[in-house]
Coordinates of C-alpha atoms in Angstrom, one line a residue:
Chain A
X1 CA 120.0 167.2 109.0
X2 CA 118.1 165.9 105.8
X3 CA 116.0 163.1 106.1
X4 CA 116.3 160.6 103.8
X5 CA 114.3 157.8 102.5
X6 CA 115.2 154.1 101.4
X7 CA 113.2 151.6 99.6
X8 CA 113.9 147.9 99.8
X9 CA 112.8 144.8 97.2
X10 CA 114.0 141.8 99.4
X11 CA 113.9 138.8 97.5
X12 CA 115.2 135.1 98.1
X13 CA 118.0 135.7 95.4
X14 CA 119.2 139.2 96.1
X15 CA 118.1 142.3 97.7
X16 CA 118.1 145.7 96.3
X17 CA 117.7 149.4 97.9
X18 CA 117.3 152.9 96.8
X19 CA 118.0 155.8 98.5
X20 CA 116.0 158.8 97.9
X21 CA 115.4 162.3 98.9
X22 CA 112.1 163.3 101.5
X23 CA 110.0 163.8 98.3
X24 CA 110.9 160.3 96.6
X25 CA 113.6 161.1 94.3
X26 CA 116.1 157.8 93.8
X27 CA 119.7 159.3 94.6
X28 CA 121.5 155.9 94.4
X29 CA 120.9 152.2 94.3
X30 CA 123.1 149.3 96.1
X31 CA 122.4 145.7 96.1
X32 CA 123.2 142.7 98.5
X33 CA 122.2 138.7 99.2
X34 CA 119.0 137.3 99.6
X35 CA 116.4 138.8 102.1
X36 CA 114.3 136.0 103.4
X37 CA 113.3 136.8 106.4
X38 CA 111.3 133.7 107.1
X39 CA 113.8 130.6 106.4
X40 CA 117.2 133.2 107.6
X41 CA 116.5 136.3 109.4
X42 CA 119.9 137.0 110.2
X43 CA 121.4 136.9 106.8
X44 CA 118.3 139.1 105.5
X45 CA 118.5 141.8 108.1
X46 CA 122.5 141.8 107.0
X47 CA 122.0 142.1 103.5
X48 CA 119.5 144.8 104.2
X49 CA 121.6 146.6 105.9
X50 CA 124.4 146.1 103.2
X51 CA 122.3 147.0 100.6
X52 CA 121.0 150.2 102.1
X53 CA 124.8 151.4 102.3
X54 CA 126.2 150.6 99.2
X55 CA 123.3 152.5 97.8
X56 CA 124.2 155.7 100.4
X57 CA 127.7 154.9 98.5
X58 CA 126.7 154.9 95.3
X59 CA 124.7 158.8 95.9
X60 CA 128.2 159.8 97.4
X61 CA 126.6 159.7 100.9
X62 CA 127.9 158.9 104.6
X63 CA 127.0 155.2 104.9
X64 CA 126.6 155.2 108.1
X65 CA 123.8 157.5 107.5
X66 CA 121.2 155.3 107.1
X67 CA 120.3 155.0 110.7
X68 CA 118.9 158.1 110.8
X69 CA 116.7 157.2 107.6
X70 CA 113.4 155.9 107.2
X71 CA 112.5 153.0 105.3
X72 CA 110.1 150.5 103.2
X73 CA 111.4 146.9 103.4
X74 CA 109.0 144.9 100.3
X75 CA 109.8 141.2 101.2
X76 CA 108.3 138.0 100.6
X77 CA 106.8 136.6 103.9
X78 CA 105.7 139.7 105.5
X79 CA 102.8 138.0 106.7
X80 CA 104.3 135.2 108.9
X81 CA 103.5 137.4 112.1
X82 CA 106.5 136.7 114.0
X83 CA 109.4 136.7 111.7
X84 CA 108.4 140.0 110.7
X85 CA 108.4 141.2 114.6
X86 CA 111.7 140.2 114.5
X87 CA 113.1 141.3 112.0
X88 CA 111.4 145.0 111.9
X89 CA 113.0 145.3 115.6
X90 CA 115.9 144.9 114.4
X91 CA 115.9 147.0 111.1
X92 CA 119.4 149.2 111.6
X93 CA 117.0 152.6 109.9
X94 CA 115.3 155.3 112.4
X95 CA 112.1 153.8 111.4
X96 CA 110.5 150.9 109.3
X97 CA 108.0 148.9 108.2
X98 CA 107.9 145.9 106.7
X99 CA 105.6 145.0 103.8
X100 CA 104.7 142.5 101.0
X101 CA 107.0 142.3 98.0
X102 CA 103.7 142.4 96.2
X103 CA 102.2 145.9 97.4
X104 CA 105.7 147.6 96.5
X105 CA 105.5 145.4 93.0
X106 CA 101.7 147.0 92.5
X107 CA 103.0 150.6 94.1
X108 CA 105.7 150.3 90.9
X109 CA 103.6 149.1 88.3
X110 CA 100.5 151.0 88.8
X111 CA 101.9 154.3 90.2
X112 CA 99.1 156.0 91.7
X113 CA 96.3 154.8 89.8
X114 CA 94.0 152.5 91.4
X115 CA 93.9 148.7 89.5
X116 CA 95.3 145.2 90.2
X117 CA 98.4 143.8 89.7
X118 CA 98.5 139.4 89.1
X119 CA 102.1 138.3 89.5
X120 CA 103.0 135.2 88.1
X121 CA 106.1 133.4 88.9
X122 CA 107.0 130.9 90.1
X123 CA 104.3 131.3 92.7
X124 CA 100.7 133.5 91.8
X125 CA 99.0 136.0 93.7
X126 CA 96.5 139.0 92.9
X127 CA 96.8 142.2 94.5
X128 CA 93.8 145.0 94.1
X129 CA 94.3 148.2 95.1
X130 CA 91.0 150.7 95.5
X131 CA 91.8 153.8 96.8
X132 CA 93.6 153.1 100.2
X133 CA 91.7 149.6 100.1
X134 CA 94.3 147.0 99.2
X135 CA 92.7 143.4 98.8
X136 CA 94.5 139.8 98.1
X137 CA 93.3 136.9 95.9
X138 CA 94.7 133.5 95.5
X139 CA 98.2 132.9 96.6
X140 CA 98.3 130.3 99.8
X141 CA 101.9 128.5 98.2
X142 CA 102.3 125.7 95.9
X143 CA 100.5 122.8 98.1
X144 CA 97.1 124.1 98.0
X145 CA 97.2 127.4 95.5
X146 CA 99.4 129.4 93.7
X147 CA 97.2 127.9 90.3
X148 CA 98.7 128.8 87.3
X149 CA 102.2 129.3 89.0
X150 CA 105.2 128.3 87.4
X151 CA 105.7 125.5 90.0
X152 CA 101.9 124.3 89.2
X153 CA 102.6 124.4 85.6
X154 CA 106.1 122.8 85.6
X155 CA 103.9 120.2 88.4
X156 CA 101.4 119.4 85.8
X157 CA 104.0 118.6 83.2
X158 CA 106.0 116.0 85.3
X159 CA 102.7 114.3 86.1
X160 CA 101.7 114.3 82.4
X161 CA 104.6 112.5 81.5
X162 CA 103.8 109.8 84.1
X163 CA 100.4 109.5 82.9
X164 CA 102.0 109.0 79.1
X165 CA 104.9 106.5 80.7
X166 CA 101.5 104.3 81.5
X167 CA 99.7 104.7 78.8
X168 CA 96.7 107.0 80.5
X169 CA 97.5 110.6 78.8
X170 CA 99.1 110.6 75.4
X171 CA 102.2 111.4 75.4
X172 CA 104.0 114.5 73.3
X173 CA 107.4 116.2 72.9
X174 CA 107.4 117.6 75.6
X175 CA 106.4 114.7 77.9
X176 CA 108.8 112.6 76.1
X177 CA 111.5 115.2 76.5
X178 CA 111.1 115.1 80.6
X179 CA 110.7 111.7 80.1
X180 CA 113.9 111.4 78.2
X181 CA 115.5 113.4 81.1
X182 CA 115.0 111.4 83.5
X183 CA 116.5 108.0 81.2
X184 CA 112.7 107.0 80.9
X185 CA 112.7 105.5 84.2
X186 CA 109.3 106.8 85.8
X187 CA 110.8 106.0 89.5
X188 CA 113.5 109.0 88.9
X189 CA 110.7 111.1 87.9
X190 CA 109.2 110.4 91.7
X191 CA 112.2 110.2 93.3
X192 CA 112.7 113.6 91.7
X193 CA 109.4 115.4 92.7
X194 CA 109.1 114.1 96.2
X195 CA 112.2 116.3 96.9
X196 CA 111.3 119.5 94.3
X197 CA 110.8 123.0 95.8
X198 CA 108.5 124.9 94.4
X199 CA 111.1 126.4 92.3
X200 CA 112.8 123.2 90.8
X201 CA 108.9 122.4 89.8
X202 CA 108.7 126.2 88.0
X203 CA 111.9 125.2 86.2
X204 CA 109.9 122.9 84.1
X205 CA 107.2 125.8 83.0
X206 CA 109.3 126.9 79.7
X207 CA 108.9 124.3 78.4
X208 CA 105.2 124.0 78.8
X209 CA 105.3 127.7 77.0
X210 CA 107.5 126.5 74.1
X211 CA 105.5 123.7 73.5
X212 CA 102.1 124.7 73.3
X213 CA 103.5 127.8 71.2
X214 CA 104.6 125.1 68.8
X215 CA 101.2 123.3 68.8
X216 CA 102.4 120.4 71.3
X217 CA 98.9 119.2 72.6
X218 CA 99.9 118.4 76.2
X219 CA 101.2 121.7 76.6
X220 CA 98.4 123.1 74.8
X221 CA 96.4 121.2 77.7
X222 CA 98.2 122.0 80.2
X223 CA 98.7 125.5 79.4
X224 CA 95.3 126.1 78.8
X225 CA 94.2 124.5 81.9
X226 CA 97.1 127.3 83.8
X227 CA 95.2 130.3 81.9
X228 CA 91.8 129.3 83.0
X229 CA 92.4 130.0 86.6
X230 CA 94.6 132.9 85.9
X231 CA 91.7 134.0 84.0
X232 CA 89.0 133.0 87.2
X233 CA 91.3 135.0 89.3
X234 CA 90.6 137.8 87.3
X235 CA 87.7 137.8 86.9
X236 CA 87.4 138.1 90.9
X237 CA 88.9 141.0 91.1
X238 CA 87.2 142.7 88.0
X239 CA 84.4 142.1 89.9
X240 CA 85.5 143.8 92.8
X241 CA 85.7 147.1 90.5
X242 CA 89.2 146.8 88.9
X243 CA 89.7 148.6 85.7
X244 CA 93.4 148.6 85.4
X245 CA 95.2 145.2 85.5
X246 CA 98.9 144.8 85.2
X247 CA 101.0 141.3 84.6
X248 CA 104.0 141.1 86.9
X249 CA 106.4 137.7 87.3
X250 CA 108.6 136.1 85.1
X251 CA 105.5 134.6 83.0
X252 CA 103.7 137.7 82.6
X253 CA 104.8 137.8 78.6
X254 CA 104.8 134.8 78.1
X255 CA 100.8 134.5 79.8
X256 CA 99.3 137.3 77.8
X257 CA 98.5 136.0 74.6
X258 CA 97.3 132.7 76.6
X259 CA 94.3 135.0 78.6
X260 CA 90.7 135.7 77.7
X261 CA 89.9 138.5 75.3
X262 CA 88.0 140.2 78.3
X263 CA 91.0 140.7 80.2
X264 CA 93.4 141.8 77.1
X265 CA 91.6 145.4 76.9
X266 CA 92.5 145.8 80.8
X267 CA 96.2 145.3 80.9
X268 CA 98.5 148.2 80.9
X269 CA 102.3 148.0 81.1
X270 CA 104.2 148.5 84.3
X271 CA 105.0 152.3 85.1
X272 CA 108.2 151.2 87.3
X273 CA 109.6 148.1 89.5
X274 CA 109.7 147.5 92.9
X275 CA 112.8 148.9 94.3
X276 CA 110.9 152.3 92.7
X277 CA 107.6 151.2 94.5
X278 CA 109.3 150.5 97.8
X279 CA 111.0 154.2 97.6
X280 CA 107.1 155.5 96.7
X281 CA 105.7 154.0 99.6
X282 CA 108.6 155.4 101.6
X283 CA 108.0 159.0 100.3
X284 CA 104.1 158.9 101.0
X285 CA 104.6 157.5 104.7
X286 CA 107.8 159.1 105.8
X287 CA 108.1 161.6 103.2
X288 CA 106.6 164.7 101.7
X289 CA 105.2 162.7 98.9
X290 CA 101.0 162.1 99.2
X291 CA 99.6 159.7 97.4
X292 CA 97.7 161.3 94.9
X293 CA 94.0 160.2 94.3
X294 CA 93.3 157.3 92.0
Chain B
X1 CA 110.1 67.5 109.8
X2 CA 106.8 69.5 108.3
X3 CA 107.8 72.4 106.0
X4 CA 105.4 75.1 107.4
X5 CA 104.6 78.2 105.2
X6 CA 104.0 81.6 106.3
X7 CA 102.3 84.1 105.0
X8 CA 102.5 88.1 105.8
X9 CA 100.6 91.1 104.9
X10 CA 102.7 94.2 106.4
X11 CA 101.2 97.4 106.7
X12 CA 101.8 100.8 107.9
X13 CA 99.9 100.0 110.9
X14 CA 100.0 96.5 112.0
X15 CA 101.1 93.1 110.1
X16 CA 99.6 90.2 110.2
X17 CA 100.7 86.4 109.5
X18 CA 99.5 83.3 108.5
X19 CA 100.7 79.9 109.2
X20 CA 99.6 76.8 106.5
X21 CA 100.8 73.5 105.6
X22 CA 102.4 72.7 102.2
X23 CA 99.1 72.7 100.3
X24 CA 98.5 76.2 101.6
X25 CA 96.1 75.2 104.2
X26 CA 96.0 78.2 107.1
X27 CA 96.7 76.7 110.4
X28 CA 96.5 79.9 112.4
X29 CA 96.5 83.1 111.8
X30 CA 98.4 86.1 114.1
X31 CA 99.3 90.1 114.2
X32 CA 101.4 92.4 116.0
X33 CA 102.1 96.5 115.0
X34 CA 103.5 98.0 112.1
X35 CA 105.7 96.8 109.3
X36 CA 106.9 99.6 107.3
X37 CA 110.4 98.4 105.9
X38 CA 111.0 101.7 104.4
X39 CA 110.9 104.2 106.8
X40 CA 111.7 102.0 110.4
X41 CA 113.1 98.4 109.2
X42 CA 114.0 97.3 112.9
X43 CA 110.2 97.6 113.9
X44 CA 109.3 96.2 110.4
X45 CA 111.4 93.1 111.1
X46 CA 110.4 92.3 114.8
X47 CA 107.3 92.9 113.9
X48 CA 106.8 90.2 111.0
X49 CA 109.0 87.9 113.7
X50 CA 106.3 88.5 116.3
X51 CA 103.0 87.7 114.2
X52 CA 104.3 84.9 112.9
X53 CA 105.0 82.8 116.5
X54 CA 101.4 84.5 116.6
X55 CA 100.2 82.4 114.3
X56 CA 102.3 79.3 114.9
X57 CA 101.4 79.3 118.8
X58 CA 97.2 79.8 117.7
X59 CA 98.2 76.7 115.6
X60 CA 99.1 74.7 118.6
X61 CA 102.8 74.6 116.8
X62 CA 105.8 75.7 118.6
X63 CA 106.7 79.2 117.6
X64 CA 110.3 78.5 117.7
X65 CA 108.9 76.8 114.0
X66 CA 108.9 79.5 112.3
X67 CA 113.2 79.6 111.8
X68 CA 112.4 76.1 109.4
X69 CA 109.2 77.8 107.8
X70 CA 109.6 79.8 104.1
X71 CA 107.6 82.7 103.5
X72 CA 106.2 85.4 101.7
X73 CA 106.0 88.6 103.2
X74 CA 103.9 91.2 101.4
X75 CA 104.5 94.8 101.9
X76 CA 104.1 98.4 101.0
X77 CA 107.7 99.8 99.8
X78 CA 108.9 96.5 98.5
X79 CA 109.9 97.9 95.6
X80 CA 112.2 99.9 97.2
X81 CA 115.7 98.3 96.5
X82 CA 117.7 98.8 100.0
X83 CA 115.4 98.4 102.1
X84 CA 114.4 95.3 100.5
X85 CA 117.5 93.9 100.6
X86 CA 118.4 94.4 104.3
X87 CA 115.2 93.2 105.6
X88 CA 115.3 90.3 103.7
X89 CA 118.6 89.4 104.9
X90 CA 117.7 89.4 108.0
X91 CA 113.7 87.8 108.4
X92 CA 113.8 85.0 110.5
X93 CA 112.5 82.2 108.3
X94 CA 114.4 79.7 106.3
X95 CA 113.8 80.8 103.0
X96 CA 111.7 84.4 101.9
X97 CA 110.4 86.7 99.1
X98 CA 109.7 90.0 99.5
X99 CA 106.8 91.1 97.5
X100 CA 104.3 94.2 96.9
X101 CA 101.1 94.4 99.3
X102 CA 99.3 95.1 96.0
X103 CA 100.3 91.7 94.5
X104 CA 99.3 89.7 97.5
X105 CA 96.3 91.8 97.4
X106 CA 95.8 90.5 93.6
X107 CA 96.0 87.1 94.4
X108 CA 93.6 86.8 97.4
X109 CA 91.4 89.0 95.3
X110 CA 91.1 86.6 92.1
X111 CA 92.9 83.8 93.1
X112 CA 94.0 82.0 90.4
X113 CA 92.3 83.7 87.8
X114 CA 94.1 86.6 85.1
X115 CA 92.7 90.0 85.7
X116 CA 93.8 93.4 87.5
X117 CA 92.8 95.1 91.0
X118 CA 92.6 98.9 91.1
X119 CA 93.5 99.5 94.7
X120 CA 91.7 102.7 95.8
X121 CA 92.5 103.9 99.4
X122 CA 94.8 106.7 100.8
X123 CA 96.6 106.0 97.8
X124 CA 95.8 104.4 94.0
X125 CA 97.4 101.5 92.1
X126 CA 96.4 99.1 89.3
X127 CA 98.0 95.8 89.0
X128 CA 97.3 93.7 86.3
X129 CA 97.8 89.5 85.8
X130 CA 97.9 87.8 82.7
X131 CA 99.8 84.5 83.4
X132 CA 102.7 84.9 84.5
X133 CA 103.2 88.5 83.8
X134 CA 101.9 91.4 86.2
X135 CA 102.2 94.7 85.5
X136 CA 101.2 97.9 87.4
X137 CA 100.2 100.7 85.9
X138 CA 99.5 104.0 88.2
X139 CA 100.6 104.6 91.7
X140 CA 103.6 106.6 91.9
X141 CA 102.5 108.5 95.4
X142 CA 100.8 111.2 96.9
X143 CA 103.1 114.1 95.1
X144 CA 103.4 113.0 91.3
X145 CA 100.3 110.3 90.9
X146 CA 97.8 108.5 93.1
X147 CA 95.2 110.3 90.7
X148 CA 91.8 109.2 92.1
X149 CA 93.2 108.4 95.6
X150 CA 91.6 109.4 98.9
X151 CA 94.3 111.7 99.4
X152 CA 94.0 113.5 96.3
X153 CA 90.4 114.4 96.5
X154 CA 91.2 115.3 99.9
X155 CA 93.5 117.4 98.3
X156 CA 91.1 118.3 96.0
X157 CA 88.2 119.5 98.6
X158 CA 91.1 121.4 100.7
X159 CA 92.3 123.7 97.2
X160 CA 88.1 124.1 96.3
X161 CA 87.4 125.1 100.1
X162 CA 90.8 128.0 99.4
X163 CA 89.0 128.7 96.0
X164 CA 85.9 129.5 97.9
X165 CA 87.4 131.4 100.1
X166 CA 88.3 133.7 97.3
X167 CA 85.1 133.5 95.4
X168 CA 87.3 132.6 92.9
X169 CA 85.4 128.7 92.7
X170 CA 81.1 128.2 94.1
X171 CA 81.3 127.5 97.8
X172 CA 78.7 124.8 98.9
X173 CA 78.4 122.8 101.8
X174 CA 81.6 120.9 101.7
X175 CA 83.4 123.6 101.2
X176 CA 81.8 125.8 104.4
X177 CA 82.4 122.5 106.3
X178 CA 85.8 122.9 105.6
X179 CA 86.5 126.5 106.1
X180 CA 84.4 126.1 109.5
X181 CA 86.6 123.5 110.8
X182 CA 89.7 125.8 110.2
X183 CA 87.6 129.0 111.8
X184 CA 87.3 130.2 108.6
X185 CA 91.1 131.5 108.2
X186 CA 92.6 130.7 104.7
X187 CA 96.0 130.8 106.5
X188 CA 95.1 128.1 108.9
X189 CA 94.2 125.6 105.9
X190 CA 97.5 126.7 104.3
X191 CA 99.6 125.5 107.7
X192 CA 97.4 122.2 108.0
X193 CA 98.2 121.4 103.9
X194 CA 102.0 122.7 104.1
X195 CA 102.6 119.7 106.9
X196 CA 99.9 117.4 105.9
X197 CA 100.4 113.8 105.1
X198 CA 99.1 111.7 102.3
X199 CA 96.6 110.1 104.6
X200 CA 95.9 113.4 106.5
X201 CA 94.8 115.0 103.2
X202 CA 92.7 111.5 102.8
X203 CA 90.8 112.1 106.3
X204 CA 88.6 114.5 103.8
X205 CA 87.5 111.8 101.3
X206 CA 85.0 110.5 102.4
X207 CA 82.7 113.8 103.3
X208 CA 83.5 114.0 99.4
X209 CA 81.7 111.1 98.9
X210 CA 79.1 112.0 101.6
X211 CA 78.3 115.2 99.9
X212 CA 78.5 113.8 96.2
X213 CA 75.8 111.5 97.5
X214 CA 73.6 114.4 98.8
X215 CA 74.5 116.4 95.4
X216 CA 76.8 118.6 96.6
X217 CA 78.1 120.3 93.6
X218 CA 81.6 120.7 94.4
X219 CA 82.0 117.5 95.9
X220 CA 80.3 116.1 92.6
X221 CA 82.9 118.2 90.5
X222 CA 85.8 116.5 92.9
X223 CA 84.0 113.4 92.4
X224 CA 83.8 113.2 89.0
X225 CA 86.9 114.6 88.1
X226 CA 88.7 111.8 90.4
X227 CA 86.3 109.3 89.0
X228 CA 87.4 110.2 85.3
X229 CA 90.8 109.3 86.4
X230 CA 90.5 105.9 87.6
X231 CA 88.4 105.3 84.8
X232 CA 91.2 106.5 82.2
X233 CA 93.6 104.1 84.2
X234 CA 91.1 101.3 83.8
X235 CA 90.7 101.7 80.2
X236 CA 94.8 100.6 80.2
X237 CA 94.6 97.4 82.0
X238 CA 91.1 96.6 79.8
X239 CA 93.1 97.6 76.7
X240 CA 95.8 95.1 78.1
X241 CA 93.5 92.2 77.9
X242 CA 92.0 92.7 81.2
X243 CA 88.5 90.7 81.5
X244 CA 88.4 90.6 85.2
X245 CA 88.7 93.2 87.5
X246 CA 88.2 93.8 91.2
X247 CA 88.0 97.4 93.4
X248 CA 90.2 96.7 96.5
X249 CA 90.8 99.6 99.7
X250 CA 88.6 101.8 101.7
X251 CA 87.1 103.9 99.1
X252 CA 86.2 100.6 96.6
X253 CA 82.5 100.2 97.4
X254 CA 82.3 104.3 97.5
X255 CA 83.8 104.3 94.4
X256 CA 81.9 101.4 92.6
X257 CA 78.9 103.9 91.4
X258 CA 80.8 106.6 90.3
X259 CA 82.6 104.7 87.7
X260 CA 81.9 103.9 84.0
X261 CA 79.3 101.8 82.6
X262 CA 82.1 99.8 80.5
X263 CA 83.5 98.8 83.5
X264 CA 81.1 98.2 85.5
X265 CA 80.3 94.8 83.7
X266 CA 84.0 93.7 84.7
X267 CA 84.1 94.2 88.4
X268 CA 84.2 90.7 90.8
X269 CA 84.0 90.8 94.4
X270 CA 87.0 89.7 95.8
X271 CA 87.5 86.1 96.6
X272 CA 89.6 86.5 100.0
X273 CA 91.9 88.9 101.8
X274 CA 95.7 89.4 101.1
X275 CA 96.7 87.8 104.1
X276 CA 95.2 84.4 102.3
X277 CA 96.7 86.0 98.9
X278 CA 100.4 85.7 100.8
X279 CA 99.4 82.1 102.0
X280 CA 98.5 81.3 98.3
X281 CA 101.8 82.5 97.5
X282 CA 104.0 80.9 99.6
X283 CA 102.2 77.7 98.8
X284 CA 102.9 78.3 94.8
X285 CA 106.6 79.1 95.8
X286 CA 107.7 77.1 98.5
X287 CA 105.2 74.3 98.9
X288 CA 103.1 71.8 97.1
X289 CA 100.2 74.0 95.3
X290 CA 101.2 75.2 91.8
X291 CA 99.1 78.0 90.2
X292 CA 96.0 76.8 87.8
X293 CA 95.9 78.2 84.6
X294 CA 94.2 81.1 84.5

């Protein structure tokens, strides 16, 4: 009987899978739902599950065959101890583990090759890998980290325009246009952000792009203000030996030309995505794949 | 039949009332728990009914009084239109306004002169009087604005003690005092800021103070960063015309060194409490006293 592999990216939007042959070759992809196994278990372990066949499907295989498979489920959350318990128990694959969406993002982008991967969405984290040393900077969510995240930036912005409704910041196009949003009344602004997820905060981060790439001075500010701890962050992990440093998130192009010329000679381009990470991972655990030296 | 006046100053954690005569003379003072009309308006009500027979029975008056009596009641969330409405429905006094804790605060604070109070406690607000007119410039909460407020340098220490952490900001004693209390795990200061409260987040102010007064660098960087803030605010009401001014809440005589020179030759002590400010009130509104020019 041949044993195959499967690689999951479980996100809070969708979840994808590959299946692959024991030495990491993708045979088919599937997709489901979100896979958040923190806020709904049940649905994620479904949509895994869903995911993983259509993807048997797709290569023309037995659905049904992927409880004899072995697998790498990537999610978000894999460090909230007992969710992942849960869920890994009740994984429908011959064997699993469950780990950060992060590490199968820095599997994809850097291959192989030792180097760090900083992923900026609408959250921020920074993941160094040294040899079979894998180290975390920043992160901790949008209350107390996650600086330069999309949420932090789209944060700053709604709070600039309250400090230009009263006169304390000046005020710009781009305050005035979230200003003009919310019919100028600074009480809908509140009323707004007392109830924002971190996401409906991140919404706001385009805009802080598009104006300071026009020359608009609060998103200049603001912008520059983001870059600075992006650019801290780095500078840890540099530190800490990287030589290889890959941009990963939904602001990575936009970010670039915004970070210090000591960090622009580092960055290299991402080999692959995650769902070709998790399926790595899978191949050098369960597989016949080793990881080959940095 | 004497027309009493009452005056109220609700807060979060207790109210408390005064009784005076037409001319705005106290007769008695009284207090009973919390008034917080927003969030648990039953309480809020009984509450402000309670402290004021309080006050009326210290007086020697019958406390059955206090249905012919007009007052003022001062609050926090009085701005908040529903809530408003129902309470003030239903107060059990002959005539009442509703009005902010912050502008009963003003008028103890400079009585009958023109000038603003920059309230500086768990959270910040400046109110300024010219006349007739006030206007408020700040506040906004905990999420959005309250720059300079306990619980954003609170805040503040709890993100630099994360930054530490990382290596990504200096550590220093504040910041080890921190990360000690949480045993030194990141993820336990996480959890305590994902659930933490505006005035659980300000619990940490005042060892930012304490250490800024030893020369603590970080807790000088959160000081003056915070400091800069109500500073830029103060400009605004000075801008405005403002000639007067007066710090009010916990952190105003911490605060006092910290700030501006330019300022510094504008700041009064304040002339009473806002219990006598509601009192002064009522008697403007309801009874015999009209305001003096400024």
């Amino acid at each position: 009987m041949t044993n195959y592999l499967i690689g999951i990216d479980g996100g809070g939007t969708s979840c994808r899978a590959a299946v692959a042959s024991a030495d990491g070759r993708i045979l088919g992809r599937g997709k489901a739902g979100a896979a958040n196994i923190l806020t709904d278990p049940e649905t994620a372990l479904a949509n895994i599950g869903e995911a993983a066949r259509a993807a048997f499907m797709e290569a023309g295989l037995d659905p049904q065959g992927i409880t004899a498979a072995k697998a790498i489920v990537g999610v978000a959350g894999h460090n909230v101890g007992d969710a992942v318990h849960y869920v890994k128990r009740r994984l429908p694959f011959a064997a699993a583990d469950i780990e950060s969406d992060g590490l199968i993002a820095l599997q994809g982008a850097l291959g192989n090759h030792d180097g760090a991967v900083a992923i900026l969405g609408t959250g921020s984290i920074y993941i160094l890998r040294q040899g079979e040393t894998v180290s975390y900077v920043g992160g901790w969510g949008f209350t107390i980290g996650d600086h330069g995240s999309g949420a932090r930036i789209g944060h700053a912005l709604l709070q600039e325009s309250l400090l230009a409704f009263d006169n304390i910041h000046e005020a710009s196009a781009v305050t005035d246009s979230v200003l003009a949003e919310f019919n100028n009344e600074a009480r809908d602004v509140v009323d707004f952000a007392r109830l924002a997820k971190p996401g409906e905060f991140g919404r706001y981060a385009p805009r802080v792009f598009e104006g300071a790439a026009a020359g608009d001075p609060v998103a200049v500010r603001i912008l520059k203000a983001a870059a600075l701890t992006v650019d801290e962050a780095l500078d840890v992990v540099v530190a800490r030996g990287c030589e290889r440093l890959c941009l990963l998130g939904g602001l990575a192009p936009l970010y670039r030309p915004w970070l210090a010329d000591r960090h622009q000679a580092l960055l290299v381009e991402a080999e692959a995505d995650a769902l070709t990470g998790s399926v790595a991972v899978a191949a050098q655990r369960f597989g016949t794949q080793a990881r080959a030296g940095a």
